[in-house]
PDB file of C-alpha atoms in Angstrom:
ATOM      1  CA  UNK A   5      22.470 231.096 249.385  1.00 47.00           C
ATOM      2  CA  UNK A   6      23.894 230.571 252.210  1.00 45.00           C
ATOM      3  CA  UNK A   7      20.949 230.036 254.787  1.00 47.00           C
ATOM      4  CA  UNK A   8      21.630 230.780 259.078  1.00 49.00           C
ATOM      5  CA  UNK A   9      19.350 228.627 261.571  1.00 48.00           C
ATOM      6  CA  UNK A  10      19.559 230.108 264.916  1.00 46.00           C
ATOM      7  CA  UNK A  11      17.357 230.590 267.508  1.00 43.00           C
ATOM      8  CA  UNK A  12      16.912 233.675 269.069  1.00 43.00           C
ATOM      9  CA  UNK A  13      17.680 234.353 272.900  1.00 37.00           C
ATOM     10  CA  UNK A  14      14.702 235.312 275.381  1.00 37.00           C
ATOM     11  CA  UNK A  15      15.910 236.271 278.997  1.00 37.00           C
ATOM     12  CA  UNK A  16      12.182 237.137 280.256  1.00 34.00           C
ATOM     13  CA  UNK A  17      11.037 234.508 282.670  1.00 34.00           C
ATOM     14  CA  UNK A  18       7.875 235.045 281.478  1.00 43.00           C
ATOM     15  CA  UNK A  19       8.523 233.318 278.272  1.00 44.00           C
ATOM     16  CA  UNK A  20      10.879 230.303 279.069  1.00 39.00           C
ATOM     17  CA  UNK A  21      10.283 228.749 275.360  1.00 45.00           C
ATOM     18  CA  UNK A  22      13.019 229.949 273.061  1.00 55.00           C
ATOM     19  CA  UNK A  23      11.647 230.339 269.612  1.00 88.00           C
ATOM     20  CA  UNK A  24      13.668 228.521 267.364  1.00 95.00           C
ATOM     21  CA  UNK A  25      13.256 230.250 263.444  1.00 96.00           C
ATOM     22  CA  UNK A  26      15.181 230.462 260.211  1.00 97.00           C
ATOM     23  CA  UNK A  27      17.653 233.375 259.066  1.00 97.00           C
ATOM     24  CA  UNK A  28      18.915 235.106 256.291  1.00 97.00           C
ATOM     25  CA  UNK A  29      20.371 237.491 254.450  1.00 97.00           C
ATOM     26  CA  UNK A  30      20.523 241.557 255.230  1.00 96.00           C
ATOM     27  CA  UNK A  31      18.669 244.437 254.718  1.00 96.00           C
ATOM     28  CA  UNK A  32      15.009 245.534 256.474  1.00 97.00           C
ATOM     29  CA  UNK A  33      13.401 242.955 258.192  1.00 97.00           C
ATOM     30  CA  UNK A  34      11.203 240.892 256.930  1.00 98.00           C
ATOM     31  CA  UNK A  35       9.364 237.931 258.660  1.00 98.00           C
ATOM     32  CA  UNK A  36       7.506 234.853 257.944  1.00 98.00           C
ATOM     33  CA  UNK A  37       4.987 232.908 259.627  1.00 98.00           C
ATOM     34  CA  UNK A  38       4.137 229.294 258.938  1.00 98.00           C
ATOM     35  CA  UNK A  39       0.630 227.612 258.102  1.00 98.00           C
ATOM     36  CA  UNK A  40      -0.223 225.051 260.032  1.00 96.00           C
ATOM     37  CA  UNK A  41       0.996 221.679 259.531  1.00 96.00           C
ATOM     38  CA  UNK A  42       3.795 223.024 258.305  1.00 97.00           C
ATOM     39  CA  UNK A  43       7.075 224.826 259.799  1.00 97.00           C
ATOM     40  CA  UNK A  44       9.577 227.725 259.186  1.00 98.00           C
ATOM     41  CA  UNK A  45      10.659 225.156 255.649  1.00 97.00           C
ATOM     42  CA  UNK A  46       7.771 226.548 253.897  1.00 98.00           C
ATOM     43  CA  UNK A  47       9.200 229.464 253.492  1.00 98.00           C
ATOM     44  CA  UNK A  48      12.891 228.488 251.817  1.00 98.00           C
ATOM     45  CA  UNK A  49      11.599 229.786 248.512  1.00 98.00           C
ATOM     46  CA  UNK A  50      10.772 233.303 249.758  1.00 98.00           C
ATOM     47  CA  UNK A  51      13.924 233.294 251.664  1.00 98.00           C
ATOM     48  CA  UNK A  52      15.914 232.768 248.919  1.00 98.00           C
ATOM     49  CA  UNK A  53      13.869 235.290 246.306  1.00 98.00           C
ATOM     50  CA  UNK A  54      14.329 238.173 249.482  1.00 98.00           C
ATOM     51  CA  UNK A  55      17.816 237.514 250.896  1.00 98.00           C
ATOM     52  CA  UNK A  56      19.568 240.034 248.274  1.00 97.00           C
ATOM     53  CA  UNK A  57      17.578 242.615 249.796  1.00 97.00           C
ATOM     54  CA  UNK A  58      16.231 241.629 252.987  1.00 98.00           C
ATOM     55  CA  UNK A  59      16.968 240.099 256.348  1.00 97.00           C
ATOM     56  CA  UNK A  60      14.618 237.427 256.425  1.00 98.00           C
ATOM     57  CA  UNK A  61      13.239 235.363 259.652  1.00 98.00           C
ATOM     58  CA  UNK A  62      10.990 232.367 259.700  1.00 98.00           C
ATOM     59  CA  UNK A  63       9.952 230.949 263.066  1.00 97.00           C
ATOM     60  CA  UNK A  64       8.506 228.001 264.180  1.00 97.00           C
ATOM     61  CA  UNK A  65       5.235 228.088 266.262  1.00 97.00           C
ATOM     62  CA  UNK A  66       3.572 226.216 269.251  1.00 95.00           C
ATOM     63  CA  UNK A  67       3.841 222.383 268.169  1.00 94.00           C
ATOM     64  CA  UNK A  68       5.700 222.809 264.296  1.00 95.00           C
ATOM     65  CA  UNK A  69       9.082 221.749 263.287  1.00 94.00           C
ATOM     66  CA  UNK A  70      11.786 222.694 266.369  1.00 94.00           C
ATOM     67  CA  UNK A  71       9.061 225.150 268.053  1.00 94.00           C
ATOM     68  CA  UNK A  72       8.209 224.520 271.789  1.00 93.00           C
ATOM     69  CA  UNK A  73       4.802 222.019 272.298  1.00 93.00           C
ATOM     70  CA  UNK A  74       2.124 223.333 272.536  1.00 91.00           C
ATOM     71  CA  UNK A  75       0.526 223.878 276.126  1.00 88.00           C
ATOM     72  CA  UNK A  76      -1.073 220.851 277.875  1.00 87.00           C
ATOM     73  CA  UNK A  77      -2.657 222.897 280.906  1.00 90.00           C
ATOM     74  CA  UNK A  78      -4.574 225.659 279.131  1.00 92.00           C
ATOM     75  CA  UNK A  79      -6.057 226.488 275.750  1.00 95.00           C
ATOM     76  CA  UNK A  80      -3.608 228.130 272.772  1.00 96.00           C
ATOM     77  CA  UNK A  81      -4.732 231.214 271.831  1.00 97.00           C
ATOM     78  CA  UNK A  82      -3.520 233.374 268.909  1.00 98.00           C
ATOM     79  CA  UNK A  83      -1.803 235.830 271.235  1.00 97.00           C
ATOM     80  CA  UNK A  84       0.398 233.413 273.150  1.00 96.00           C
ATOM     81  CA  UNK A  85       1.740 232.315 269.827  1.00 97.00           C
ATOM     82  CA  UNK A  86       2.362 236.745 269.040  1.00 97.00           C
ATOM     83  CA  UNK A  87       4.299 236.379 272.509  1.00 96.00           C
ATOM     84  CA  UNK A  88       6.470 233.389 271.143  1.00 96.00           C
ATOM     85  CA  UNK A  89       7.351 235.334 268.740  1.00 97.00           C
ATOM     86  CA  UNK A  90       8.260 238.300 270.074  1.00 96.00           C
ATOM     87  CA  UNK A  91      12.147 237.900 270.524  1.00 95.00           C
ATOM     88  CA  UNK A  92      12.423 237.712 266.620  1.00 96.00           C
ATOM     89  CA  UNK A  93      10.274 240.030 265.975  1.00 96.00           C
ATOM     90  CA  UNK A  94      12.746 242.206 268.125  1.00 94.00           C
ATOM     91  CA  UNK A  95      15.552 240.644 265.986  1.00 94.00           C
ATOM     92  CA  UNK A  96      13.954 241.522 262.353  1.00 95.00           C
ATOM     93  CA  UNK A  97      14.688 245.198 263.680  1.00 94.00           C
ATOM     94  CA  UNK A  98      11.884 248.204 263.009  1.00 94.00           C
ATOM     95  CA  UNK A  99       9.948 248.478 260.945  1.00 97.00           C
ATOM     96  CA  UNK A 100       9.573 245.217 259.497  1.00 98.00           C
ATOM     97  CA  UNK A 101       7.504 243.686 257.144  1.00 98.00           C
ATOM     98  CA  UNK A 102       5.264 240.674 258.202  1.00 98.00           C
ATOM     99  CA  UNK A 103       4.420 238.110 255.708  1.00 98.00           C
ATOM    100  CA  UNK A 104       1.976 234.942 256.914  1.00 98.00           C
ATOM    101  CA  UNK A 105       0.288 232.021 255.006  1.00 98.00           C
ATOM    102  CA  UNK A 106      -3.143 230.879 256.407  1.00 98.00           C
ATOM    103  CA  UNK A 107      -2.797 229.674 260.447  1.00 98.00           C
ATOM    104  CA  UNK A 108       0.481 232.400 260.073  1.00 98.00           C
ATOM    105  CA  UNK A 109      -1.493 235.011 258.586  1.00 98.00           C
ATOM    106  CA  UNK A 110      -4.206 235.035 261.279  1.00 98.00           C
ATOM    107  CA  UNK A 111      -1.098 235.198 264.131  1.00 98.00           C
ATOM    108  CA  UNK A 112       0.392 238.086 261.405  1.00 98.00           C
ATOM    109  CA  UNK A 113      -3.014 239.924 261.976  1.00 98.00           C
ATOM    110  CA  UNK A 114      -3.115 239.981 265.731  1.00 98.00           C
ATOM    111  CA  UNK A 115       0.707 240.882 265.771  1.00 98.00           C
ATOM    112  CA  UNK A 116       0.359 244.085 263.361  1.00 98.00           C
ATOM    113  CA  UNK A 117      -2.637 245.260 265.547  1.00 98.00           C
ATOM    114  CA  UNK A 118      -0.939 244.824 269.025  1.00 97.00           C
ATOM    115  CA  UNK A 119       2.311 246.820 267.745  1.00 96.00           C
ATOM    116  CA  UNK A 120       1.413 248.290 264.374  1.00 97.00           C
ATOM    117  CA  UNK A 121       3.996 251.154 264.895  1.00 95.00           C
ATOM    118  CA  UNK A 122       6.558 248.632 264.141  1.00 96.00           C
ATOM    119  CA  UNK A 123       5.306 246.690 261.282  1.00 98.00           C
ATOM    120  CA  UNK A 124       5.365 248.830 257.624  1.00 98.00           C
ATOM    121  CA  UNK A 125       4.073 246.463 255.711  1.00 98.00           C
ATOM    122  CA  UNK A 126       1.886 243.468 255.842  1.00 98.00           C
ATOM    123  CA  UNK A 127       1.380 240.242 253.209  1.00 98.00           C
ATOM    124  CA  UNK A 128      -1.333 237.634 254.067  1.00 99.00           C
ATOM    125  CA  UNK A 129      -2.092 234.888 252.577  1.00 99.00           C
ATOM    126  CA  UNK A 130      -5.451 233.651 253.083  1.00 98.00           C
ATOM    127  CA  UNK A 131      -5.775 234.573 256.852  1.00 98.00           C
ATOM    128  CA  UNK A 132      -7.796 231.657 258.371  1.00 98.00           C
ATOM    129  CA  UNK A 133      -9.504 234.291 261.308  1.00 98.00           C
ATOM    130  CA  UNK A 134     -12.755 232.254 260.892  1.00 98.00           C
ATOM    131  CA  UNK A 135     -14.373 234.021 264.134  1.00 98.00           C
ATOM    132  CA  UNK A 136     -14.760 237.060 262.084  1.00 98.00           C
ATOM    133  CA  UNK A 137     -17.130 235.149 260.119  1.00 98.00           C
ATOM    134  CA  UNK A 138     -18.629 233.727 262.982  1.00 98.00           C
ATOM    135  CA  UNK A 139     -18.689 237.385 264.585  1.00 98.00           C
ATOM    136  CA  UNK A 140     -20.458 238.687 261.050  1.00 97.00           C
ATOM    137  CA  UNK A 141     -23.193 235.932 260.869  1.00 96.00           C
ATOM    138  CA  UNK A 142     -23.617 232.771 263.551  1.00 92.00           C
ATOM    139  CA  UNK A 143     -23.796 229.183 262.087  1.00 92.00           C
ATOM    140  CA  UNK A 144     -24.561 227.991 260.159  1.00 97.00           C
ATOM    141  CA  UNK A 145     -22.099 229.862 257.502  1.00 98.00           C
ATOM    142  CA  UNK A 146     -19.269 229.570 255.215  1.00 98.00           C
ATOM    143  CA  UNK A 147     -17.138 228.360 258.067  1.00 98.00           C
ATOM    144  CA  UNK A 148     -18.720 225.283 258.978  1.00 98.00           C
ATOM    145  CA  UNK A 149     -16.744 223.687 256.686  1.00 98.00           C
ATOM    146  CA  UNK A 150     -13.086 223.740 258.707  1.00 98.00           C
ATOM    147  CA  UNK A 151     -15.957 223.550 261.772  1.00 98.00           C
ATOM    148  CA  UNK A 152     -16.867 219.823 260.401  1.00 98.00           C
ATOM    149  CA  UNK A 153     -13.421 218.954 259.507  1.00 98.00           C
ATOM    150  CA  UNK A 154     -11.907 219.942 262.313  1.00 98.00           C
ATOM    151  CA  UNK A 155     -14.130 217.715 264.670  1.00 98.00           C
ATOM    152  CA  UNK A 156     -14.303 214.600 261.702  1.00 98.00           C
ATOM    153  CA  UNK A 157      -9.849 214.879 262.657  1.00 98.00           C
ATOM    154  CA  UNK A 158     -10.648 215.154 266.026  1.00 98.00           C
ATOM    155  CA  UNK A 159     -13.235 211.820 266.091  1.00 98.00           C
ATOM    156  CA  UNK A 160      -9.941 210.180 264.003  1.00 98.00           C
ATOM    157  CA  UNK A 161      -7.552 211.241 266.974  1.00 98.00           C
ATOM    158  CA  UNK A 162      -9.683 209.992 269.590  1.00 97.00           C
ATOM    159  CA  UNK A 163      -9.687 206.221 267.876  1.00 98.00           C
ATOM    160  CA  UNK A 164      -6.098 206.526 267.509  1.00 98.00           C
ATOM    161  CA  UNK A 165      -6.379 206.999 263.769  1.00 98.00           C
ATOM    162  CA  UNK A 166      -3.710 209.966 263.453  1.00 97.00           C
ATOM    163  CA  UNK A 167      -3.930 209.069 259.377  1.00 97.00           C
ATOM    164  CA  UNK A 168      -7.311 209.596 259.010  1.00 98.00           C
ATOM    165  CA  UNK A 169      -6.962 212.752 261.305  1.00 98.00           C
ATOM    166  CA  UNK A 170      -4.251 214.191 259.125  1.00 98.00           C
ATOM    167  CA  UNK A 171      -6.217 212.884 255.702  1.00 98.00           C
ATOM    168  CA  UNK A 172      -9.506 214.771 256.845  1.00 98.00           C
ATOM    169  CA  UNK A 173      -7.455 218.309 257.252  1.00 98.00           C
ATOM    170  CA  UNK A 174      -5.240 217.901 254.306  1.00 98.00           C
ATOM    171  CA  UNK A 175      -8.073 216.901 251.945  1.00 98.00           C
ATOM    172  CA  UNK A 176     -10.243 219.913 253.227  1.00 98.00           C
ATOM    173  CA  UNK A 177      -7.731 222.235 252.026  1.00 98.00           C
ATOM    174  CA  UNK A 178      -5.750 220.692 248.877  1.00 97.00           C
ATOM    175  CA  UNK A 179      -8.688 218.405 247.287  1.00 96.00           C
ATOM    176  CA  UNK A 180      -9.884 214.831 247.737  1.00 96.00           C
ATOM    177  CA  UNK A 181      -7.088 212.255 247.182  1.00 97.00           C
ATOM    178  CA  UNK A 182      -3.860 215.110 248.413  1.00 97.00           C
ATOM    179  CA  UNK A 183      -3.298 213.900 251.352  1.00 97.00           C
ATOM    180  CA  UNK A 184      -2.757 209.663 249.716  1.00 97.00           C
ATOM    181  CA  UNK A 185      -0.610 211.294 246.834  1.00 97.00           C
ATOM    182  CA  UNK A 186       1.638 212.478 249.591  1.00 96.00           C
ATOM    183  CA  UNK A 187       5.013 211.234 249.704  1.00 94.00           C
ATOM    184  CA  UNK A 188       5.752 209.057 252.819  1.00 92.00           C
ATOM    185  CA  UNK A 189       8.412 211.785 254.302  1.00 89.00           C
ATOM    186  CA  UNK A 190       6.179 214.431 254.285  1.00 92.00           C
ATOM    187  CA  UNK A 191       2.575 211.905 255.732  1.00 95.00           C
ATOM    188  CA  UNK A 192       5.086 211.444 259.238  1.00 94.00           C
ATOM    189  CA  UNK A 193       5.325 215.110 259.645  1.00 93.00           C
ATOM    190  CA  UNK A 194       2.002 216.060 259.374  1.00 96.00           C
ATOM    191  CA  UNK A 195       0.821 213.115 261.622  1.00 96.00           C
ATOM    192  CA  UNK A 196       3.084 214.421 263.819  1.00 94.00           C
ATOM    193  CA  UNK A 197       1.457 217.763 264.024  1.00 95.00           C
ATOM    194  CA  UNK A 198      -2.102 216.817 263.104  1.00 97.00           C
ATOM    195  CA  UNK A 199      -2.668 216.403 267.102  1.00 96.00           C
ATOM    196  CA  UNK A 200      -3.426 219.738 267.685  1.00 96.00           C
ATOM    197  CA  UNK A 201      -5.876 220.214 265.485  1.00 97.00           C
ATOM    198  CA  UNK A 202      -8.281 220.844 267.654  1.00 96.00           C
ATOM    199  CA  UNK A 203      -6.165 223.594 269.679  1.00 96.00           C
ATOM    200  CA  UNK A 204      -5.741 225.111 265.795  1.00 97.00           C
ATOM    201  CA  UNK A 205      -9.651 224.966 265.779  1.00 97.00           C
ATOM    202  CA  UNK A 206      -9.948 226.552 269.313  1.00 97.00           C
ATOM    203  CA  UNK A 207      -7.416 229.251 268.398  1.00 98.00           C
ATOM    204  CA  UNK A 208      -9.178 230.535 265.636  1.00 98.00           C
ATOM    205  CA  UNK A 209     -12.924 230.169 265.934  1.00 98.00           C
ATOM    206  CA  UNK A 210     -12.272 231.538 269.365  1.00 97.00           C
ATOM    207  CA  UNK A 211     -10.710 234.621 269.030  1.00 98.00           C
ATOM    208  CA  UNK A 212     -12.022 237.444 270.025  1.00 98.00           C
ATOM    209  CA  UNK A 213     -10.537 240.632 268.571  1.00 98.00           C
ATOM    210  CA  UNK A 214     -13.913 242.561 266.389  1.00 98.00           C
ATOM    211  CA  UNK A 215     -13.318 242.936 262.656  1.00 98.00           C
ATOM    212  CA  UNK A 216     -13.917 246.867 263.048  1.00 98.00           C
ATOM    213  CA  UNK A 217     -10.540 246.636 265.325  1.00 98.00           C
ATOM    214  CA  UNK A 218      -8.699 245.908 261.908  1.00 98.00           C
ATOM    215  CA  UNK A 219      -9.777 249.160 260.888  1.00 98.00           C
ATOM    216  CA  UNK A 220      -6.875 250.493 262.753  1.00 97.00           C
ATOM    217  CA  UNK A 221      -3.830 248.858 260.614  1.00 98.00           C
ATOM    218  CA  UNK A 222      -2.476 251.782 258.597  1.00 96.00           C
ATOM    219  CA  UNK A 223       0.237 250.120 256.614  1.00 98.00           C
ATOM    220  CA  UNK A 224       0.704 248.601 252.826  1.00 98.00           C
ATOM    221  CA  UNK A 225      -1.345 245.482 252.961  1.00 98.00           C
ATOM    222  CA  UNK A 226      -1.110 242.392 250.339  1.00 98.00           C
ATOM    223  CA  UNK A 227      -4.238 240.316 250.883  1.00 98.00           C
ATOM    224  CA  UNK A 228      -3.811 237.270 248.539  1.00 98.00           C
ATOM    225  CA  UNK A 229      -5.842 234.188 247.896  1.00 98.00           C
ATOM    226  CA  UNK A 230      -6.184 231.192 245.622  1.00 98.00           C
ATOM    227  CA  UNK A 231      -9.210 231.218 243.025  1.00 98.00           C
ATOM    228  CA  UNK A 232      -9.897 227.680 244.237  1.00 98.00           C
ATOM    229  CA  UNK A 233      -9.336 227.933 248.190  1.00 98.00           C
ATOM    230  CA  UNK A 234     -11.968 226.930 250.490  1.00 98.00           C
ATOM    231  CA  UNK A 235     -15.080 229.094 251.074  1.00 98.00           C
ATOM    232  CA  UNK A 236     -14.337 229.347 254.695  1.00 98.00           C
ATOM    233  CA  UNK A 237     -11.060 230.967 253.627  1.00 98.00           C
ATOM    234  CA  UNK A 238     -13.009 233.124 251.062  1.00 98.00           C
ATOM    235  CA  UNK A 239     -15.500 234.489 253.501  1.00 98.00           C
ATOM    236  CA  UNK A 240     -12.516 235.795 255.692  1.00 98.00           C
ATOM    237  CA  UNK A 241     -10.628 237.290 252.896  1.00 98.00           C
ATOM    238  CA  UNK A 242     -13.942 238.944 251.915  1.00 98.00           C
ATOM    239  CA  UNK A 243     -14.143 240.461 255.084  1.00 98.00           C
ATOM    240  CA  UNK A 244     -11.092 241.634 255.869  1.00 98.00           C
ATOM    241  CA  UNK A 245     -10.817 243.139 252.318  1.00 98.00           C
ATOM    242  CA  UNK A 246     -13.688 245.343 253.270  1.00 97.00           C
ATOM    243  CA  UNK A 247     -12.177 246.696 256.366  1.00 98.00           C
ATOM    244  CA  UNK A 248      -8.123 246.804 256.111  1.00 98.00           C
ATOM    245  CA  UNK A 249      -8.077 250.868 254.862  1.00 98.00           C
ATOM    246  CA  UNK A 250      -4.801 250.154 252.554  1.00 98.00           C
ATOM    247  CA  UNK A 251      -5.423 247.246 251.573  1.00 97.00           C
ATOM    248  CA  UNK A 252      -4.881 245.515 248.116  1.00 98.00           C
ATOM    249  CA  UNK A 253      -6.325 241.858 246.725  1.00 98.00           C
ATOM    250  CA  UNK A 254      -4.908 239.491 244.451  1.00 98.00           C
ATOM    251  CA  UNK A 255      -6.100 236.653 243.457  1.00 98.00           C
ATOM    252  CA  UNK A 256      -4.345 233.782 241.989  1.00 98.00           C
ATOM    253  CA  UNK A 257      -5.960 231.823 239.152  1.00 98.00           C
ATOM    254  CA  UNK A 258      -5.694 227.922 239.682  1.00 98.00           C
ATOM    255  CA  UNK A 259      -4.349 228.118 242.897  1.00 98.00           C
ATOM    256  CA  UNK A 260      -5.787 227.008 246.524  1.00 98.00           C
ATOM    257  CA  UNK A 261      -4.697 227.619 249.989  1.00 98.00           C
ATOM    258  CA  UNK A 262      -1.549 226.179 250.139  1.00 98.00           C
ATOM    259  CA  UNK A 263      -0.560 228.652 247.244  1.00 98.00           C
ATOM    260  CA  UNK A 264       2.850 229.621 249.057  1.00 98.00           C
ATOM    261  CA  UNK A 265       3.729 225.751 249.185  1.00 97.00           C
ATOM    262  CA  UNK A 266       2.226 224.441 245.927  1.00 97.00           C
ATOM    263  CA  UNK A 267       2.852 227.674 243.793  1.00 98.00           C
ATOM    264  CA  UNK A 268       5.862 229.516 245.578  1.00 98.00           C
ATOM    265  CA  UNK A 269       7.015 231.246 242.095  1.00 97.00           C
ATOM    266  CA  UNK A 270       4.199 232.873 241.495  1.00 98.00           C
ATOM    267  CA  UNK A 271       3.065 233.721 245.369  1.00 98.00           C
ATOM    268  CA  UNK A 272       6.740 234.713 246.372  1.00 98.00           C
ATOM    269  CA  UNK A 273       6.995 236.732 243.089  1.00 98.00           C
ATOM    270  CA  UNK A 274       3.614 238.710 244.475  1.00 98.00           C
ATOM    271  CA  UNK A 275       5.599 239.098 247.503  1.00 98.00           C
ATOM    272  CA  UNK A 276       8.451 240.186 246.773  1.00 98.00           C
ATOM    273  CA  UNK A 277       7.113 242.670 244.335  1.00 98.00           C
ATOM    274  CA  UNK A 278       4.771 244.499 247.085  1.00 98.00           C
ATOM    275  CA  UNK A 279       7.933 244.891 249.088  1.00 98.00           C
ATOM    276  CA  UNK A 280       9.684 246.876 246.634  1.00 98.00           C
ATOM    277  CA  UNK A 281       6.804 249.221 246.119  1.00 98.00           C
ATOM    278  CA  UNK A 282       6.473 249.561 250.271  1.00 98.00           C
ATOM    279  CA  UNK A 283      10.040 249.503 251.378  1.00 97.00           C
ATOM    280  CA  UNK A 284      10.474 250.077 254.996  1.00 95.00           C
ATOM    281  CA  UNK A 285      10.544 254.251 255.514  1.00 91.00           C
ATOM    282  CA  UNK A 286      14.712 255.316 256.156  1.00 82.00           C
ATOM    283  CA  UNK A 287      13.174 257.856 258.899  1.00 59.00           C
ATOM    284  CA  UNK A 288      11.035 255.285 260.532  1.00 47.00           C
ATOM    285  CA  UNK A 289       7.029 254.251 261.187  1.00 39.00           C
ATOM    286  CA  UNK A 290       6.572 257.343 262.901  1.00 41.00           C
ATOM    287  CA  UNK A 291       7.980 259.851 261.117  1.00 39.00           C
ATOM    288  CA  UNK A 292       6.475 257.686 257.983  1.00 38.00           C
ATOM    289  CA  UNK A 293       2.908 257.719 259.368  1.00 38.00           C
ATOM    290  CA  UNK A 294       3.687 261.684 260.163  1.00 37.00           C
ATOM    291  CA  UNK A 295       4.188 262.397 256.751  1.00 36.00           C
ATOM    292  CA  UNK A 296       0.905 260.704 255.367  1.00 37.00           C
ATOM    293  CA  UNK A 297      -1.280 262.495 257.853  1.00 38.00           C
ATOM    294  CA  UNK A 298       0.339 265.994 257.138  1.00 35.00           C
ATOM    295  CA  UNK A 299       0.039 264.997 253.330  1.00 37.00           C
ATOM    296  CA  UNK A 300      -3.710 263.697 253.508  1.00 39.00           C
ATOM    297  CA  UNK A 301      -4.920 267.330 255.090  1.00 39.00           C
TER     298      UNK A 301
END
């Protein structure tokens, strides 16, 4: 396949940062948002598996791969990173489906709820939204795990030990010892990125959108997760399971959080088969939605 890179043109002055993201083939829109310490690469795999059928666009957010740095005057939240990506959004066409993996998924949340006319269909991978469980029971709880490892990176940033930083995060989430079987191409990438680890922290233990809010997105929805994924990223996938009103689970046996990365056959097949059973309505979200309500009374 013959992959496009591009990077798609915003005129508003209010957004001077140009998104830069990954293109292709044709068809509805489909797009795909990055975990963090990671980029728009992830997603080659799935890109390749929906190209026959789909147009497909991965971006880059604040601070991965070719996307813009992140802010140094203000905190990050999750809904400057929805306004990055707003121009390809606007690209993919409407509706589109949204796919995101962790970090990705938790932007993919906030993104569906701000504009969910647009959006027919939604895939998240392990959404790491870890205010909701915050929100549904103060610490201690199941997320003082990424709490703990995101200030143990943070102490390793602050004696110059971007390593150790990147070691701490990466062995949270793959297992004790991933981050030293690591081959050396992919260690400088993450180093580079493992600096705003605290802004990743900030953007979402801080958020403040309610759970109930969620409530609201009435699309398809693929909620996956990996039988042996963190219980911080459990305790948000329980919770949002409870309250998305079409939502389905899968879980995927012998698999952890970076599923889409260390499993892609098996994750992308999941995805790709949930978009064939939702394809994007010919007449539209509206006129979609329309028909449900005058079919559910």
């Amino acid at each position: 396949m013959n992959t496009m890179v591009t990077a798609a043109i915003d005129e508003r002055p209010v957004l001077p940062a140009v998104p830069f993201h990954r293109e292709a083939g044709s068809g509805p829109g489909v797009v795909c948002i990055h975990c963090n310490a990671s980029s728009s690469s992830q997603w080659r795999p799935l890109m390749d598996r929906l190209a026959p059928r789909h147009r497909v666009l991965a971006p880059d957010t604040h601070g991965a791969g070719r996307g813009p740095a992140w802010p140094t005057d203000r905190p990050l939240t999750l809904h400057d990173e929805v306004a990055l990506l707003e121009p390809v959004f606007e690209r993919a066409g409407a509706p589109f489906a949204l796919v995101g993996h962790s970090y990705g998924a938790a932007v993919a949340l906030l993104a569906a709820l701000k504009q969910p006319e647009r959006v027919h269909a939604l895939v998240l991978y392990e959404p790491t939204l870890f205010a909701l469980v915050d929100a549904a029971s103060p610490a201690p709880n199941a997320a003082d795990g990424i709490r703990e490892t995101v200030a143990r990176a943070a102490a390793a940033l602050a004696a110059g030990h971007r390593a150790a930083a990147a070691e701490a995060f990466i062995d949270y989430w793959m297992g004790v010892g991933a981050w030293a079987a690591k081959p050396e191409s992919q260690r400088s990438a993450i180093e580079a990125a493992i600096v705003n680890v605290q802004g990743w922290g900030g953007a979402l233990l801080g958020e403040t959108t309610p759970l109930a809010a969620f409530r609201a997105l009435d699309m398809p929805v693929l909620l996956m997760q990996g039988s042996e994924t963190t219980t911080s990223a459990r305790a948000v996938s329980n919770l949002l399971a409870r309250t998305l009103p079409r939502g389905e689970t899968q879980t995927f046996r012998g698999v952890g959080h970076m599923g889409p990365i260390t499993h892609p056959a098996v994750v992308d097949t999941a995805i790709a088969d949930f978009l064939r059973r939702h394809p994007a309505p010919p007449g539209g979200p509206v006129i979609a939605r329309t028909m449900r309500s005058l079919c559910s009374n």
